[in-house]
Each structure stands twice: as C-alpha cells, then as structure tokens.
CSV table of C-alpha atoms in Angstrom, one decimal:
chain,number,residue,atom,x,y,z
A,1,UNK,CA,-4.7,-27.9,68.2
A,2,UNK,CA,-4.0,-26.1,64.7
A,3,UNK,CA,-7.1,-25.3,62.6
A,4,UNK,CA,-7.7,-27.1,59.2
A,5,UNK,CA,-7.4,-25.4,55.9
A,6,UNK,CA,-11.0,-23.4,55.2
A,7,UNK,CA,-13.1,-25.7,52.2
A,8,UNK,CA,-12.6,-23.6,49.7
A,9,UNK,CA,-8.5,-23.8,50.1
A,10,UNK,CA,-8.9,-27.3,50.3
A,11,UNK,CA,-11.4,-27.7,47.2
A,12,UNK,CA,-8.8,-25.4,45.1
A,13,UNK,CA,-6.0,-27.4,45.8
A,14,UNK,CA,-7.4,-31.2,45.0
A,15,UNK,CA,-8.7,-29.7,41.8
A,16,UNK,CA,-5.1,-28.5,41.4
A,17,UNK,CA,-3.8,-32.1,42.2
A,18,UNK,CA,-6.3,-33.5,39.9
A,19,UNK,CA,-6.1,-31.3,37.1
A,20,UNK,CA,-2.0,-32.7,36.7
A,21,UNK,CA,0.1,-29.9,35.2
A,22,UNK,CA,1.3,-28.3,38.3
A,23,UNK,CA,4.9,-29.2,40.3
A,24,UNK,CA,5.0,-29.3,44.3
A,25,UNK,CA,6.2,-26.1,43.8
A,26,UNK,CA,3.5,-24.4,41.5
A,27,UNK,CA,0.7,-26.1,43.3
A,28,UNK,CA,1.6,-24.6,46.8
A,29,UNK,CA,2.3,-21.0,45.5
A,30,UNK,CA,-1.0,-21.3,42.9
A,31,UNK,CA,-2.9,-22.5,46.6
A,32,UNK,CA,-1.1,-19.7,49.0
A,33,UNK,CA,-1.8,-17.3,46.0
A,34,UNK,CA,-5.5,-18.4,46.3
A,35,UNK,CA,-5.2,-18.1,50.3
A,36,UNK,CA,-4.0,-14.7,50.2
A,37,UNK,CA,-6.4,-13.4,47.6
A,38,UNK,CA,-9.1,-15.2,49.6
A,39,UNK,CA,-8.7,-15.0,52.8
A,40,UNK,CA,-5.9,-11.9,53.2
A,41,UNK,CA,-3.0,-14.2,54.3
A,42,UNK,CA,-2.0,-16.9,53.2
A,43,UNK,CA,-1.3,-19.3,55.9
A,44,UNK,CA,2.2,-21.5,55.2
A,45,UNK,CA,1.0,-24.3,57.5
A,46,UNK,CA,-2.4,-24.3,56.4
A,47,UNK,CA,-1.3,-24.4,52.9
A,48,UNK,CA,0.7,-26.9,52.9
A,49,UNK,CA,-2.2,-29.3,55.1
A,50,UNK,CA,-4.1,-28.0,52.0
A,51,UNK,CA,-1.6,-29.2,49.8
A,52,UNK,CA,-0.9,-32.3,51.4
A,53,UNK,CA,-4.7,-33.8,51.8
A,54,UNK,CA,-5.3,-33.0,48.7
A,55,UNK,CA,-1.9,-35.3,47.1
A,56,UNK,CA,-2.9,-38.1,49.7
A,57,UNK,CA,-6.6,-37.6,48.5
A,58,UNK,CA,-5.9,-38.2,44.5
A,59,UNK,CA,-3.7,-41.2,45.1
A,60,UNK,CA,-6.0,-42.9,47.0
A,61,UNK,CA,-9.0,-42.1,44.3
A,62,UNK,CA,-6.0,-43.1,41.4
A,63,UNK,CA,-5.8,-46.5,42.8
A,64,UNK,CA,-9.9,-47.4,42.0
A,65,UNK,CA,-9.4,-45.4,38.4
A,66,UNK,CA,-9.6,-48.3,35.8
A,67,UNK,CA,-6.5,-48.9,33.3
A,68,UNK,CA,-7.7,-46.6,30.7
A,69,UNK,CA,-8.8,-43.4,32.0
A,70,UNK,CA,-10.7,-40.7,29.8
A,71,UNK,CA,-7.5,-38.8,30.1
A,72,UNK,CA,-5.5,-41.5,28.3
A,73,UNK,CA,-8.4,-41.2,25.5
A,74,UNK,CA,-7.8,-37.7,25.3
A,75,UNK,CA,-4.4,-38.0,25.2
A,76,UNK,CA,-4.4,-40.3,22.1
A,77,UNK,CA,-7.3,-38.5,20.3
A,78,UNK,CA,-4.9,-34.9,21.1
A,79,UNK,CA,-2.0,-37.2,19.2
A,80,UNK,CA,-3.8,-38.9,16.5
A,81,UNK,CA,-5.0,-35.0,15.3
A,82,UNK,CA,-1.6,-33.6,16.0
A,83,UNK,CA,-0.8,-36.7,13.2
A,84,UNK,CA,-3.1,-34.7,11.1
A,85,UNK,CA,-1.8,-31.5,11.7
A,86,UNK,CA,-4.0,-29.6,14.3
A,87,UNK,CA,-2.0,-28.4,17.1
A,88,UNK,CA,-3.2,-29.0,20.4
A,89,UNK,CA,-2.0,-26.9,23.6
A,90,UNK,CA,-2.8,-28.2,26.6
A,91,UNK,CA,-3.7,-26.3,30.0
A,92,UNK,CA,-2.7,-22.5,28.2
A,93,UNK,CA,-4.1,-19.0,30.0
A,94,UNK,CA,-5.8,-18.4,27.3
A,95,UNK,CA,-6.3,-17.2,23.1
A,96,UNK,CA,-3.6,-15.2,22.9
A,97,UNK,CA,-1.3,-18.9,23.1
A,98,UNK,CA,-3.0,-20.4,20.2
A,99,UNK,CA,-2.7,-17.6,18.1
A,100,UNK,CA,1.2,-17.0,19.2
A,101,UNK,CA,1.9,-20.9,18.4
A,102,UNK,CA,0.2,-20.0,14.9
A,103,UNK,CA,2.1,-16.7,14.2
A,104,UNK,CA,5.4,-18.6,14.8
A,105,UNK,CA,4.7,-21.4,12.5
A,106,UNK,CA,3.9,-19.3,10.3
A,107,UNK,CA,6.7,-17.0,10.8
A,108,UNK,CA,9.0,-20.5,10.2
A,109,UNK,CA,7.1,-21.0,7.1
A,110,UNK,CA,5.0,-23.6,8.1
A,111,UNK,CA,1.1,-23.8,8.9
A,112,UNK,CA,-1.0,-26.2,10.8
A,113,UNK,CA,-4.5,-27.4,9.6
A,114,UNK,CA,-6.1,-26.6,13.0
A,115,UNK,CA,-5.1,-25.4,16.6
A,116,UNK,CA,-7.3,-27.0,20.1
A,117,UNK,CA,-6.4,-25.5,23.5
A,118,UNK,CA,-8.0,-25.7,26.6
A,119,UNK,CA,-7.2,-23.4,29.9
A,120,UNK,CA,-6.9,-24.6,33.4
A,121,UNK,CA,-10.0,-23.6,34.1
A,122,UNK,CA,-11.8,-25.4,31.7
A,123,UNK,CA,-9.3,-28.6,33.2
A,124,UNK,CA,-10.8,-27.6,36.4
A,125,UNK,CA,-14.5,-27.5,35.4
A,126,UNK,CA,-13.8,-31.3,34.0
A,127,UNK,CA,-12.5,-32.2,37.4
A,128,UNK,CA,-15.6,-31.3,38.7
A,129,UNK,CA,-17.8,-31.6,36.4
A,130,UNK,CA,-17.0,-34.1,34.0
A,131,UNK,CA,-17.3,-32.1,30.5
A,132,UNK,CA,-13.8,-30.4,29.1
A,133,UNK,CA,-14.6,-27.7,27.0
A,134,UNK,CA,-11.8,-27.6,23.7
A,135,UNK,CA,-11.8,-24.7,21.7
A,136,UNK,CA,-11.0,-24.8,18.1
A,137,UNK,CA,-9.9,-22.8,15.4
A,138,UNK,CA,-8.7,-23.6,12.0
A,139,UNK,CA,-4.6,-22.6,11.2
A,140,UNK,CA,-5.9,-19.4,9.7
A,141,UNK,CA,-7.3,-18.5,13.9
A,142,UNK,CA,-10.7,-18.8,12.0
A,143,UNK,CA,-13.6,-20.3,14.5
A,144,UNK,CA,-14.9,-23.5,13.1
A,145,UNK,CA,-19.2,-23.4,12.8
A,146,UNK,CA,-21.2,-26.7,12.5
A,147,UNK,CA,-20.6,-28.1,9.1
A,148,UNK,CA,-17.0,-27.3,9.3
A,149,UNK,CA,-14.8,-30.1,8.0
A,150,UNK,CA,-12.0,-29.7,10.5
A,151,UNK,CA,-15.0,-29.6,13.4
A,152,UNK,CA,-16.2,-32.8,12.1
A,153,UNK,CA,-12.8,-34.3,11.8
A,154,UNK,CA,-12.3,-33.5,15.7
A,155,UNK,CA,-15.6,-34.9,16.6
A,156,UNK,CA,-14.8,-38.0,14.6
A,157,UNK,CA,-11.1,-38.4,15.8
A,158,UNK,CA,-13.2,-37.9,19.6
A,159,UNK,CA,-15.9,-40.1,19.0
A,160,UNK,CA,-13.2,-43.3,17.7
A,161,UNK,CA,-11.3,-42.7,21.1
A,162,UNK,CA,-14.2,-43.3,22.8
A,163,UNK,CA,-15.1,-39.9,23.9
A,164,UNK,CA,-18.6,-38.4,23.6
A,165,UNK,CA,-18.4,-34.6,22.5
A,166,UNK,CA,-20.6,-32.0,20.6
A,167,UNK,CA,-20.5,-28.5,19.3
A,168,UNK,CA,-22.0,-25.9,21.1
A,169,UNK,CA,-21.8,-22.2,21.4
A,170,UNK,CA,-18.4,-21.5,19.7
A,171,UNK,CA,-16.7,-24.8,21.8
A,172,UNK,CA,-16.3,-28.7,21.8
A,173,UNK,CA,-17.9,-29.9,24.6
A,174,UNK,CA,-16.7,-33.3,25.6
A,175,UNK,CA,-17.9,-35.4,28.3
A,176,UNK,CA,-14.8,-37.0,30.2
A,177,UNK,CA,-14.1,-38.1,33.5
A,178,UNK,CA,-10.7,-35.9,34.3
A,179,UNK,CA,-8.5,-38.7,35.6
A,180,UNK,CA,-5.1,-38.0,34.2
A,181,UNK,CA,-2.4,-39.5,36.7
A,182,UNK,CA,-0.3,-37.8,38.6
C-alpha cells in the first residue's frame, strides 16, 4: 500500500488548483518545491497523488459553483477600471511588478491613472478565506489614503460589480468567494 500525500502537501496543492494561474507543469514543481522545503524530499509519486486529488477535487466543487462566480465579478470590475486607465496585474510576486509596469509606461511615454496587483498569496488567502486583499497605488506609485479619489473610484467600480470591499490598513479588502474556473 503506498502512503497518501501528508495534509499540508495536499492543502497547498488544492489552493494551487483553486487559485487558477498555474499549468500542470507549474503546479507540480510549485507542490514538489513545497515537498522538499517541507518535508526534505520531495516525493514524485506522492506529488503527483497530491496533484491529482486536488484537480479531481476543484472540478467536482466547479460543478455546484453558480453561473456567475465572484471571480467573474472581479474579472469585469479589473476590466471596467483598466477602461479607466488603472492597471491591474494579476497574481505578481510582489511591488517591485507594479512599479516596473509603471516605469515602462512611462519610459514609452505614457502613464496610467492607477496600478492594482495582488500576489499569489493574497489569491491563496481568498481561497481560503474569502477576502482578496488588492493593493493600490496611483500611476505616480503613490499609496492612495481614504478620501482619495482613485480609492473611491475602485470601491465604486467594486461595489457596481457586486463585490463588497473596504479600505483598511494601506489595502482594499474585498470579500469574494475565490471561484475562478479552471
């Protein structure tokens, strides 16, 4: 009888599968990376059952998920403000993204309003949690404060989406169920 994949390597790779961004590739180095770091080895065979639960797992949750998932709100509230000229950047490792993707527009000559990003652990902390915390800066990498017109316009653009978020300590929290289909 082969032995099962320890929780935690199971936990970290269904909040891998939920959180959307990752090939079949990615996710099973990102979950023997996590194995090794963990545990000392990283276990092919127990990586992949890892893997593999966790696929079999989201699909069958993905069928009960009704036709418009937060996710799809999100979605069209990130493309409505990208309308409006604040750049959004999706599942990036960190600051230093944001502020690249605003040098180089800059550098072309042109400028965005505002720039949201949000890190894969902040996707993963959704996934589990149900809150996805957005960071926001204005084109200038200036942090917005309450009061902030391009806060408010995010809020706003949120709240007709259908999506519950507020401002606190430095970051937009918004209250979403993390359902994006994969």
């Amino acid at each position: 009888m082969s032995a099962s994949p320890p929780d935690d390597l199971r936990t970290y790779a269904y909040v891998l599968v939920r959180a959307g961004y990752l090939d079949a590739g990615d996710l099973a180095a990102e979950v023997a990376q996590a194995a090794e770091q963990d545990h000392g080895h990283a276990d092919h065979d127990l990586v992949a059952q890892a893997t593999r639960a966790a696929v079999e797992r989201v699909r069958r949750e993905q069928a009960d998920w009704p036709t418009v998932t937060d996710h799809d709100r999100l979605s069209a509230a990130f493309a409505e403000l990208a309308v409006r000229g604040v750049v959004v950047l999706s599942y990036v490792e960190d600051h230093w993204a944001a502020t690249d993707d605003l040098e180089r527009r800059h550098a072309r000559g042109s400028s965005a309003t505002g720039v949201v990003w949000f890190t894969p652990p902040d996707v993963w902390h959704a996934v589990q949690h149900g809150m996805l915390e957005l960071n926001l800066w204005h084109g200038d990498t200036a942090n917005v404060a309450p009061g902030d017109a391009l806060l408010d316009e995010v809020l706003e653009v949120l709240a007709a989406h259908g999506l519950s978020a507020t401002f606190d300590e430095g970051r937009v929290e918004v209250a979403c169920s993390w359902q994006r289909r994969v």
